[in-house]
Amino acid sequence: MVQSASPTVRFLKAAELDSRMLGMIGALAMIWVGFHLLSGGLFLTPRNLWNLSVQSASVAIMATGMVLVIVTRNIDLSIGSMLGFIGMVMGAVQTDLVPKLLGFEHSATWAVALAIGLGLGIVLGGFQGLVVAYLGVPSFIVTLGGLLVWRGAAWWITSGQTIAPLDARFRLMGGGPEGSIGAGWSWAVGALACFAVILLMAGGRVRRRKFRFPLRPLAAEIFLGAAACTFIVAAIAVANAYPWPIGSVRRFAEANGISLPPGGLFIAHGIAIPVLIAIGVGVVMTFVATRNRFGRYVYAIGGNPEAAALAGINTRWVIVKVFMLMGFLAALSGAISIARLNAATNSEGTLAELLVIAAAVIGGTSLAGGAGTIAGAMLGAVLMQSLQSGMVLLGVDTPLQSIVVGAVLVAAAWLDGTYRRRV
Amino acid sequence: MDQMPDALVAMRDVAISFGGIHAVDRVSIELNGGEVTALVGHNGAGKSTLVKILSGAYQHYAGTIFVGGKEVAIGNPRDAKAYGIETIHQSLALADNLDAAANLFLGRELRTRWGTLDDIAMEAEARKVMRRLSPHFERFKEPVKALSGGQRQSVAIARAILFDARFLIMDEPTAALGPQETAQVGEIIRQLKADGIGILLVSHDIHDVFDLADRICVMKNGRIVGTVRVADVTKDEVLGMIILGNCPPSAIPGPGASVATNEERGRQR
């Protein structure tokens, strides 16, 4: 069977690459190049790609948690409302509670607000998880209730008033010129990432050799490592090619007593902090899902709940933990959303749950449970955001944007189903 | 009857009911190491329920269970495994989306010194045990749903014997298999028996039972009809036990034996 396969298929087999994931990357590349050509060269610019990365961060973070929720054959419809409610709480904490206790613009304000928000996320998510796992109410119903309850609670906190402006340090989580780490740090992060990639690949190879397992061909391994490092370097280069806007540069120069040279000053954005958070979440969640006992149980429950229980796994508690994690990530996304807006509003995160579920599904998560990857879901989030911002660049009307995104979601799910049946 | 049984595994007056129906009704049974005991009976006779009690799938049951002469409480699958009782369920209880190694170690994963999953060590162990059961098996990277019925059965058996089981429960191990694979499972059962492992074989197939078992225990309507040595009985007599609850003279009758049998037996004598 392997002999009759085409050279490409043989290479993919040898490299043990996920052809599904490659298909998604191919689709994303087509969308990017397509929009670039249609928009007359506006899409593949540092500025647009940088903005795309910031806009994708919030949905991508929640999508990593949604993968685990859906893998266990559950759903969480409440995360948009939870994001809004926790965002309001974090806003109130930093503008009302902390100033009363510690004083205005205290350096710990952001940390207190964030910690309370994340803790609240775990509690709310865990509560919904308990109702699902121990009281046996379907997660669709529990989180549909949550969708209404948390949105109402978000309204209630300030009787519908918007909370603004927010703490200056907290705002850094939202991105923008100050909320980016600059060229030097970006290169440092890139170097660290390349180093980690090489270390992981080499380590895996050494271990496989120790147990005398079949190894990937060395050429394939080197190719993959080089491809990954090239991608990382390219991404950093793009982020570093996007300069601060002139207004921010002027303010920065005044604050530091530098006189602006006639040609202006080139200060690179570098990676935005929300994007860095999203990447960190992606790495940690991938680790949790694939290299950790909890993750193994999550997938086992999705594959066969009865088998998982008979293997001695406390399936109910695992479900509760999955919902806790989802709540935590919704809170983190909430922090990023309000920081980016520099305001907490009671409508923040409306319909976010649907975008997140769509991202997970486009990323190959099966609603039947048991299958889905973190990286796929994050890629799904980027893909949807690409469609949306590409259409904005082309001046497509808002209603038509929704129509296109909806159609893409259905088409992606259909393609995925066909692919699964064949492989 | 109050003394401790010296059998490897013994159940005494075990009962469980669901919604007023006595699925298992005061069953007493003794099971020895190095011996295959077949548990037979109609659908709904209570075989699977009895087996599930022993494997820890039900929390609330009446009666006592002894392992190695000591009274034990089996409240969940972990307890059963801790006493060396492993179960191969009729449904195989495999997570279809995971590969063979992940299934073998499900709930008992090997971990590295950093607490992460040691997939490579688990695969190495899986290769070792699978070589014994199914020498040509090579599909370690694929989810078990891609495997054939016999291969899946091998994975389920491998999981049970991987952790030094003392007692093995096999619920319909050959129901989904072809003739060749059935013979293979039979070979494995003989091998395990020779290793001194006690086996409780739940089966519909009377031929399999006569082929593999040393003793036969028949259940009907949640009760034990009788227990008999395979050498002392014919297939027709066993069928009589299953269908009518008639105990032949060579059997030790249980509470489920029909009363008519005793009268008949009296007449015969």
XYZ file of C-alpha atoms in Angstrom:
692
model
C 0.000 0.000 0.000
C 2.809 2.368 0.869
C 4.648 1.402 -2.307
C 1.771 2.459 -4.544
C 1.378 5.855 -2.844
C 2.588 9.013 -4.526
C 5.901 10.603 -3.463
C 4.105 13.400 -1.589
C 2.057 10.940 0.421
C 5.194 8.924 1.123
C 6.973 12.028 2.342
C 4.037 12.951 4.580
C 3.972 9.436 6.002
C 7.707 9.490 6.630
C 7.519 12.895 8.278
C 4.449 11.814 10.304
C 2.790 15.111 9.453
C -0.868 15.664 10.057
C -2.274 16.064 6.553
C -5.419 17.652 7.972
C -3.416 20.410 9.586
C -1.469 20.921 6.367
C -4.759 21.303 4.520
C -5.794 24.052 6.923
C -2.498 25.867 6.533
C -2.946 25.598 2.770
C -6.476 27.031 2.999
C -5.216 29.890 5.167
C -2.407 30.646 2.689
C -4.936 30.692 -0.159
C -7.202 33.096 1.735
C -4.282 35.390 2.547
C -2.901 35.480 -0.980
C -6.411 35.825 -2.425
C -7.248 38.834 -0.261
C -3.827 40.308 -0.964
C -4.411 40.196 -4.698
C -8.038 41.337 -4.512
C -7.240 44.253 -2.209
C -4.382 45.431 -4.405
C -1.634 44.538 -1.935
C -3.228 45.635 1.351
C -3.553 42.278 3.116
C -0.029 40.891 3.457
C 1.428 43.991 5.057
C 3.078 44.086 8.490
C 0.386 46.431 9.702
C -2.542 44.231 8.656
C -0.923 40.982 9.797
C -0.008 42.514 13.144
C -3.594 43.723 13.632
C -4.885 40.328 12.528
C -2.790 38.660 15.216
C -4.147 40.971 17.928
C -7.742 40.562 16.750
C -7.429 36.757 16.724
C -5.921 36.483 20.201
C -9.097 36.622 22.286
C -11.049 34.022 20.281
C -7.939 31.833 19.878
C -7.403 31.699 23.653
C -10.971 30.595 24.332
C -10.923 28.154 21.412
C -8.148 26.157 23.103
C -10.455 25.532 26.060
C -13.482 24.913 23.864
C -11.587 22.084 22.170
C -11.381 20.196 25.459
C -15.023 20.964 26.289
C -16.196 19.656 22.904
C -13.822 16.671 23.047
C -15.626 15.513 26.208
C -18.910 15.673 24.227
C -20.000 18.872 25.936
C -20.485 22.463 24.818
C -20.094 25.814 26.543
C -22.450 28.516 25.292
C -21.870 30.787 28.278
C -18.318 31.980 27.616
C -19.297 35.162 25.760
C -21.510 36.270 28.625
C -18.975 35.072 31.169
C -16.330 37.143 29.397
C -18.615 40.186 29.608
C -19.484 39.679 33.269
C -15.926 38.998 34.396
C -14.731 41.930 32.278
C -17.165 44.181 34.151
C -15.959 42.805 37.484
C -12.318 43.379 36.537
C -13.214 46.893 35.384
C -15.015 47.657 38.624
C -12.185 46.213 40.705
C -9.540 48.394 39.102
C -11.534 51.603 38.927
C -13.497 51.352 42.136
C -12.312 48.709 44.622
C -8.515 48.942 44.378
C -8.322 52.776 44.282
C -10.403 52.863 47.489
C -8.068 50.387 49.225
C -4.637 51.090 47.720
C -4.995 54.468 46.064
C -5.312 55.624 42.481
C -2.975 54.167 39.771
C -1.345 51.793 42.240
C 1.239 49.525 40.579
C -0.511 46.351 41.761
C -3.941 47.368 40.468
C -3.689 45.379 37.270
C -2.524 42.239 39.089
C -5.314 42.395 41.670
C -7.952 42.934 38.993
C -6.597 40.149 36.805
C -6.258 37.684 39.693
C -9.820 38.320 40.848
C -11.078 37.943 37.280
C -9.230 34.678 36.648
C -10.326 33.270 40.005
C -13.916 34.214 39.255
C -13.612 32.476 35.879
C -12.527 29.252 37.557
C -15.376 29.480 40.070
C -18.094 30.212 37.501
C -16.808 27.583 35.076
C -16.426 25.063 37.890
C -19.965 25.744 39.082
C -21.372 25.054 35.627
C -19.157 21.964 35.426
C -20.512 20.652 38.731
C -24.092 21.026 37.531
C -23.221 19.224 34.282
C -21.172 16.399 35.785
C -22.837 15.709 39.123
C -26.440 16.826 38.591
C -26.554 15.402 35.089
C -28.051 18.454 33.389
C -26.929 18.571 29.722
C -24.146 21.094 29.211
C -26.103 22.737 26.383
C -28.854 23.656 28.857
C -26.562 24.578 31.751
C -24.447 26.917 29.668
C -27.471 28.295 27.803
C -28.712 29.280 31.245
C -25.252 30.664 31.978
C -25.401 32.719 28.787
C -28.478 34.528 30.119
C -27.424 34.657 33.760
C -23.905 36.075 33.291
C -25.052 38.608 30.698
C -27.692 39.785 33.101
C -25.123 39.931 35.887
C -22.813 41.996 33.677
C -25.612 44.495 33.229
C -26.449 44.503 36.907
C -22.992 45.393 38.263
C -23.066 49.015 37.135
C -26.701 49.197 36.053
C -25.516 49.072 32.455
C -22.911 51.820 32.690
C -19.647 51.442 30.820
C -16.503 51.454 32.961
C -13.691 53.557 31.485
C -10.851 54.416 31.396
C -8.939 51.491 32.810
C -5.655 51.205 34.694
C -2.671 52.062 32.474
C -0.759 48.863 33.254
C -3.827 46.675 32.798
C -4.271 48.243 29.357
C -0.957 46.785 28.179
C -2.701 43.396 27.886
C -4.768 44.806 25.026
C -1.859 45.457 22.659
C -1.203 48.731 20.888
C 2.219 50.409 20.641
C 2.903 50.321 24.400
C 1.298 46.923 24.743
C 3.915 45.289 22.529
C 7.299 44.031 23.556
C 9.478 45.801 20.960
C 12.040 44.496 18.498
C 14.734 43.290 20.900
C 12.461 41.234 23.117
C 10.640 39.877 20.073
C 13.896 38.514 18.679
C 14.684 37.040 22.086
C 11.305 35.284 22.136
C 11.904 34.066 18.581
C 15.338 32.692 19.457
C 13.897 30.937 22.491
C 11.120 29.429 20.356
C 13.575 28.149 17.735
C 15.762 26.708 20.451
C 12.768 24.965 22.042
C 11.690 23.486 18.698
C 15.149 22.048 18.053
C 15.469 20.776 21.617
C 12.071 19.041 21.489
C 12.806 17.365 18.164
C 16.269 16.216 19.212
C 15.000 15.013 22.583
C 12.213 12.984 20.985
C 14.697 11.420 18.576
C 17.082 10.435 21.340
C 14.302 8.811 23.329
C 12.945 6.917 20.344
C 16.408 5.643 19.554
C 16.868 4.512 23.158
C 13.789 2.292 22.805
C 14.809 1.247 19.266
C 11.665 2.621 17.703
C 11.489 3.497 14.029
C 12.816 7.026 13.520
C 11.754 9.634 11.031
C 14.263 10.000 8.201
C 16.859 12.548 9.272
C 16.205 14.642 6.158
C 12.525 14.952 7.037
C 13.400 15.887 10.589
C 15.830 18.594 9.495
C 13.337 19.898 6.949
C 10.612 20.167 9.577
C 12.899 21.884 12.078
C 14.100 24.337 9.458
C 10.535 25.045 8.325
C 9.394 25.719 11.882
C 12.354 28.026 12.617
C 11.893 29.870 9.322
C 8.262 30.445 10.157
C 9.127 31.777 13.613
C 11.784 34.130 12.263
C 9.452 35.349 9.513
C 6.661 36.046 12.005
C 8.990 38.041 14.266
C 10.355 39.951 11.263
C 6.810 40.915 10.262
C 5.946 42.060 13.786
C 9.157 44.078 13.914
C 8.513 45.659 10.526
C 5.404 47.428 11.780
C 6.438 50.816 13.206
C 4.712 52.799 15.918
C 2.296 55.408 14.593
C 3.726 58.949 14.493
C 1.591 60.171 17.400
C 2.881 57.488 19.754
C 6.453 58.161 18.623
C 6.053 61.886 19.344
C 4.634 61.239 22.809
C 7.424 58.751 23.493
C 10.075 61.259 22.336
C 8.634 64.028 24.505
C 8.424 61.772 27.546
C 12.056 60.701 27.155
C 13.465 64.058 26.087
C 14.560 62.882 22.634
C 14.350 65.312 19.732
C 12.702 63.742 16.724
C 15.000 63.407 13.706
C 13.540 64.896 10.480
C 12.757 61.501 8.919
C 10.874 60.431 12.033
C 11.861 57.683 14.427
C 11.332 54.003 13.575
C 10.155 52.174 16.679
C 9.012 48.627 15.963
C 5.901 47.181 17.609
C 7.238 43.678 17.936
C 4.904 40.977 19.237
C 1.777 42.344 20.919
C 1.302 41.254 24.522
C -2.147 39.681 23.872
C -0.604 37.644 21.064
C 2.201 36.566 23.354
C -0.405 35.518 25.929
C -2.307 33.584 23.257
C 0.845 31.790 22.110
C 1.704 30.954 25.715
C -1.832 29.622 26.268
C -1.536 27.567 23.086
C 1.743 25.996 24.192
C 0.507 25.245 27.703
C -2.819 23.871 26.479
C -1.107 21.661 23.910
C 1.095 20.350 26.686
C -1.951 19.757 28.895
C -3.859 18.015 26.112
C -1.107 15.730 24.864
C 1.571 15.247 27.494
C -0.449 15.210 30.632
C -2.655 12.650 32.359
C -5.571 15.050 32.591
C -5.488 15.608 28.827
C -5.304 11.881 28.154
C -8.420 11.389 30.303
C -10.240 14.192 28.510
C -9.719 12.452 25.170
C -10.512 9.014 26.628
C -13.836 10.313 27.980
C -14.606 11.778 24.575
C -13.767 8.502 22.837
C -15.731 6.250 25.172
C -17.065 7.599 28.486
C -17.957 4.127 29.734
C -14.488 2.782 28.998
C -12.926 5.726 30.795
C -15.074 5.096 33.865
C -14.282 1.357 33.806
C -10.573 2.223 33.615
C -10.996 3.863 37.004
C -11.021 7.471 35.813
C -13.104 9.878 37.854
C -14.888 11.110 34.755
C -17.134 13.591 36.537
C -14.291 15.421 38.189
C -12.414 15.586 34.888
C -15.473 17.251 33.317
C -15.614 19.785 36.166
C -11.938 20.596 35.617
C -12.508 21.071 31.890
C -15.221 23.640 32.613
C -12.986 25.344 35.204
C -10.282 25.662 32.575
C -12.820 27.067 30.109
C -13.920 29.660 32.668
C -10.322 30.630 33.363
C -9.639 31.143 29.659
C -12.863 33.149 29.195
C -11.692 35.427 32.019
C -8.275 35.814 30.392
C -9.917 36.709 27.099
C -12.134 39.117 28.981
C -9.093 40.885 30.404
C -7.593 41.215 26.932
C -10.866 42.434 25.419
C -11.518 45.187 27.949
C -7.847 46.202 27.957
C -7.936 46.563 24.184
C -11.110 48.622 24.303
C -9.891 50.551 27.371
C -13.402 50.079 28.696
C -15.573 47.397 30.238
C -19.023 47.299 28.689
C -21.890 44.971 29.487
C -22.144 43.879 25.847
C -18.494 42.813 25.603
C -18.185 39.302 24.240
C -21.697 39.075 22.818
C -21.814 36.116 20.406
C -18.159 35.312 21.198
C -19.186 31.780 22.198
C -20.352 31.109 18.658
C -17.136 32.421 17.109
C -15.144 30.262 19.498
C -17.165 27.135 18.732
C -16.844 27.895 15.018
C -13.075 28.283 15.371
C -12.826 24.935 17.134
C -14.984 23.210 14.513
C -13.136 24.775 11.571
C -9.977 23.643 13.348
C -11.120 20.031 13.161
C -12.792 19.473 16.528
C -15.524 16.885 16.159
C -18.810 17.651 17.900
C -19.207 13.881 18.340
C -16.342 14.142 20.826
C -12.956 12.534 21.157
C -11.162 14.422 18.393
C -9.660 17.887 18.079
C -6.362 19.688 18.479
C -5.409 22.911 20.220
C -3.277 24.106 17.307
C -6.111 23.390 14.865
C -8.582 25.460 16.874
C -6.167 28.398 17.112
C -5.571 28.176 13.382
C -9.358 28.115 12.965
C -9.598 31.345 14.954
C -6.952 32.993 12.736
C -8.718 31.720 9.622
C -12.057 33.223 10.645
C -10.471 36.501 11.642
C -8.620 36.557 8.292
C -11.891 36.186 6.434
C -13.463 38.941 8.461
C -10.655 41.502 8.208
C -10.023 40.619 4.564
C -13.636 41.406 3.758
C -13.373 44.657 5.684
C -10.344 45.577 3.554
C -12.340 44.806 0.425
C -15.221 46.929 1.697
C -17.680 44.036 1.858
C -20.900 44.979 3.682
C -21.348 43.676 7.229
C -24.375 41.453 6.456
C -22.479 39.824 3.607
C -19.521 39.196 5.957
C -21.735 37.167 8.277
C -23.129 35.235 5.347
C -19.645 34.321 4.135
C -18.353 33.312 7.566
C -21.443 31.197 8.192
C -21.108 29.460 4.841
C -17.411 28.793 5.456
C -18.210 27.220 8.826
C -20.693 24.775 7.297
C -18.393 23.998 4.376
C -15.462 23.361 6.710
C -17.498 20.983 8.868
C -18.689 19.145 5.752
C -15.164 18.833 4.321
C -13.894 17.625 7.665
C -16.588 14.969 7.900
C -15.833 13.735 4.384
C -12.132 13.646 5.177
C -12.673 11.669 8.380
C -14.813 9.073 6.656
C -12.180 8.514 3.999
C -9.080 8.299 6.219
C -20.538 -21.620 56.061
C -19.151 -18.797 58.205
C -15.505 -19.708 57.846
C -13.345 -17.840 55.363
C -13.322 -19.452 51.932
C -9.930 -20.599 50.685
C -10.786 -19.932 47.034
C -8.902 -17.170 45.209
C -12.088 -15.187 44.726
C -15.368 -15.936 46.441
C -18.702 -14.154 46.420
C -21.208 -14.920 49.150
C -24.911 -14.009 49.042
C -24.213 -11.213 46.599
C -27.314 -9.418 45.366
C -28.216 -6.279 43.487
C -31.520 -5.004 42.167
C -32.527 -2.263 39.792
C -35.936 -0.733 40.235
C -37.270 -3.702 42.190
C -35.954 -6.297 39.767
C -33.451 -8.688 41.309
C -30.791 -8.747 38.610
C -28.556 -10.812 40.879
C -30.234 -12.628 43.740
C -28.113 -14.021 46.605
C -25.408 -15.569 44.490
C -22.569 -17.520 46.090
C -19.689 -18.689 43.962
C -16.083 -19.745 44.534
C -13.399 -19.297 41.908
C -9.919 -20.797 41.998
C -6.561 -19.841 40.597
C -5.345 -21.838 37.586
C -8.898 -22.795 36.786
C -11.342 -21.607 34.142
C -14.885 -21.290 35.412
C -17.525 -20.648 32.791
C -20.557 -18.592 33.718
C -23.421 -19.420 31.383
C -27.089 -18.600 31.090
C -29.708 -16.858 28.960
C -29.708 -13.204 28.123
C -30.836 -11.422 31.252
C -29.820 -14.282 33.516
C -27.628 -11.842 35.467
C -24.211 -12.969 34.229
C -22.977 -9.575 33.111
C -24.365 -7.883 36.202
C -22.604 -10.357 38.483
C -19.380 -9.834 36.585
C -19.744 -6.069 36.802
C -20.135 -6.235 40.573
C -16.853 -8.120 40.797
C -15.107 -5.671 38.493
C -16.282 -2.648 40.450
C -18.758 -1.129 38.018
C -21.518 -0.955 40.673
C -21.137 0.743 44.005
C -24.040 -0.717 45.920
C -24.488 -4.415 46.251
C -25.466 -6.706 49.125
C -23.365 -9.632 50.312
C -19.619 -10.085 50.663
C -16.698 -10.634 48.359
C -13.517 -12.432 49.423
C -10.194 -12.226 47.646
C -7.477 -14.598 48.827
C -9.603 -15.454 51.868
C -9.975 -11.836 52.994
C -13.169 -9.879 52.894
C -12.860 -6.914 50.538
C -15.002 -3.982 49.511
C -15.094 -3.315 45.783
C -16.666 0.075 45.177
C -15.060 1.094 41.916
C -12.894 -0.322 39.124
C -9.738 0.896 40.857
C -10.491 -1.260 43.914
C -10.958 -4.366 41.789
C -7.683 -3.742 39.980
C -5.883 -3.186 43.267
C -6.930 -6.734 44.282
C -5.596 -8.097 41.002
C -9.011 -8.557 39.421
C -8.951 -7.473 35.797
C -11.927 -7.436 33.471
C -12.289 -7.721 29.724
C -15.728 -6.303 29.107
C -17.988 -7.525 26.361
C -17.845 -4.090 24.743
C -14.042 -4.273 25.214
C -14.258 -0.831 26.857
C -11.650 0.694 24.600
C -11.391 4.420 23.908
C -11.611 4.130 20.129
C -9.887 7.426 19.442
C -6.702 6.507 21.350
C -3.928 4.199 20.213
C -3.159 0.773 21.641
C -0.576 1.935 24.186
C -2.835 4.710 25.505
C -5.640 2.163 25.956
C -3.416 -0.391 27.654
C -2.320 2.116 30.264
C -5.586 4.073 30.573
C -5.964 5.090 34.205
C -2.482 3.740 35.054
C -0.253 5.807 32.793
C 3.501 5.602 33.026
C 4.992 8.985 33.692
C 8.390 10.586 33.377
C 10.143 12.036 36.370
C 8.550 15.401 35.519
C 5.082 13.911 35.820
C 4.359 14.049 32.098
C 3.061 11.085 30.137
C 5.852 8.747 29.106
C 4.341 7.691 25.783
C 7.526 6.108 24.526
C 7.950 3.870 27.568
C 4.271 2.951 27.361
C 4.645 2.061 23.684
C 7.683 -0.076 24.504
C 5.702 -1.996 27.153
C 2.760 -2.284 24.781
C 5.008 -3.760 22.093
C 6.307 -6.321 24.576
C 2.923 -7.549 25.745
C 1.350 -7.427 22.293
C 4.170 -9.531 20.869
C 3.045 -12.275 23.207
C -0.604 -12.087 22.206
C -0.540 -11.101 18.576
C 2.980 -11.409 17.127
C 2.276 -9.626 13.852
C 0.669 -6.570 15.391
C 2.429 -3.403 14.241
C -0.213 -0.679 14.211
C 0.828 1.065 17.403
C 0.339 4.586 16.066
C -3.248 4.212 14.930
C -6.396 4.736 16.976
C -7.850 1.375 17.960
C -11.003 2.004 15.924
C -8.857 1.305 12.846
C -7.997 -2.196 14.099
C -9.715 -5.487 13.285
C -11.974 -7.237 15.785
C -9.279 -9.717 16.740
C -6.667 -6.997 17.176
C -9.017 -4.990 19.359
C -9.667 -8.092 21.438
C -5.903 -8.570 21.783
C -5.562 -5.007 23.028
C -8.307 -5.582 25.599
C -6.674 -8.818 26.795
C -3.238 -7.226 26.842
C -4.565 -4.477 29.080
C -5.888 -7.054 31.525
C -2.693 -9.098 31.791
C -0.287 -6.158 31.679
C -0.494 -5.480 35.392
C 0.061 -8.962 36.858
C -3.581 -9.898 37.195
C -4.383 -12.747 39.604
C -7.900 -13.113 38.396
C -9.343 -12.409 34.999
C -12.960 -11.851 34.052
C -13.713 -12.339 30.379
C -17.192 -11.285 29.277
C -17.968 -12.921 25.912
C -14.371 -12.755 24.676
C -15.085 -14.524 21.395
C -18.509 -13.128 20.501
C -17.228 -10.750 17.835
C -14.466 -12.943 16.448
C -13.992 -15.258 13.483
C -12.986 -18.932 13.905
C -9.257 -18.316 13.630
C -9.282 -15.447 16.113
C -11.464 -17.492 18.475
C -8.862 -20.257 18.432
C -6.212 -17.664 19.189
C -8.121 -16.374 22.205
C -8.579 -19.979 23.367
C -4.833 -20.446 23.177
C -4.282 -17.311 25.267
C -6.768 -18.523 27.882
C -4.948 -21.871 28.224
C -1.648 -20.052 28.529
C -2.975 -17.746 31.282
C -4.476 -20.712 33.124
C -1.111 -22.471 33.028
C 0.377 -19.325 34.600
C -1.930 -19.866 37.585
C -4.355 -17.065 36.818
C -7.970 -17.712 37.721
C -10.436 -17.023 34.919
C -14.153 -16.408 34.926
C -15.406 -16.893 31.397
C -18.821 -15.515 30.547
C -20.070 -17.066 27.356
C -23.082 -17.887 25.255
C -21.220 -20.420 23.208
C -21.589 -23.863 24.749
C -18.862 -25.290 22.476
C -16.359 -22.706 23.647
C -17.299 -23.436 27.212
C -16.709 -27.173 26.850
C -13.499 -26.447 25.048
C -11.975 -24.091 27.590
C -13.614 -24.371 30.983
C -12.935 -26.705 33.918
C -16.177 -25.936 35.695
C -19.491 -24.552 34.572
C -21.723 -22.363 36.645
C -25.251 -21.826 35.307
C -27.378 -18.796 36.125
C -31.081 -18.274 35.550
C -33.230 -15.317 36.586
C -30.425 -13.856 38.667
C -29.816 -17.038 40.635
C -27.352 -19.903 40.445
C -28.947 -23.070 39.046
C -25.929 -25.195 39.798
C -22.239 -25.749 39.366
C -20.751 -28.743 37.634
C -17.374 -30.031 36.401
C -17.161 -30.126 32.622
C -15.938 -33.740 32.715
C -19.055 -34.886 34.575
C -21.690 -33.471 32.285
C -22.987 -33.499 28.704
C -23.847 -30.499 26.585
C -27.508 -31.456 26.676
C -27.503 -31.538 30.445
C -25.964 -28.066 30.564
C -28.583 -26.824 28.090
C -31.206 -28.308 30.385
C -29.756 -26.313 33.248
C -29.752 -23.111 31.209
C -33.230 -23.448 29.723
C -35.236 -25.298 32.371
C -33.101 -24.912 35.471
C -32.842 -28.712 35.747
C -29.836 -29.805 37.767
C -28.269 -33.111 36.675
C -27.148 -35.471 39.489
C -23.496 -34.611 38.980
C -24.088 -30.905 39.669
C -24.085 -29.102 42.972
C -27.497 -27.413 42.899
C -27.906 -23.756 43.786
C -30.930 -21.745 44.922
C -32.006 -21.219 41.326
C -32.500 -24.924 40.533
C -36.130 -25.683 39.768
C -37.958 -27.668 42.435
C -39.222 -30.162 39.899
C -35.674 -31.258 39.369
C -35.322 -32.515 42.890
C -38.558 -34.502 42.643
C -37.436 -35.952 39.342
C -34.118 -36.822 40.766
C -35.852 -38.533 43.675
C -37.878 -40.561 41.230
C -34.792 -41.535 39.284
C -33.123 -42.729 42.416
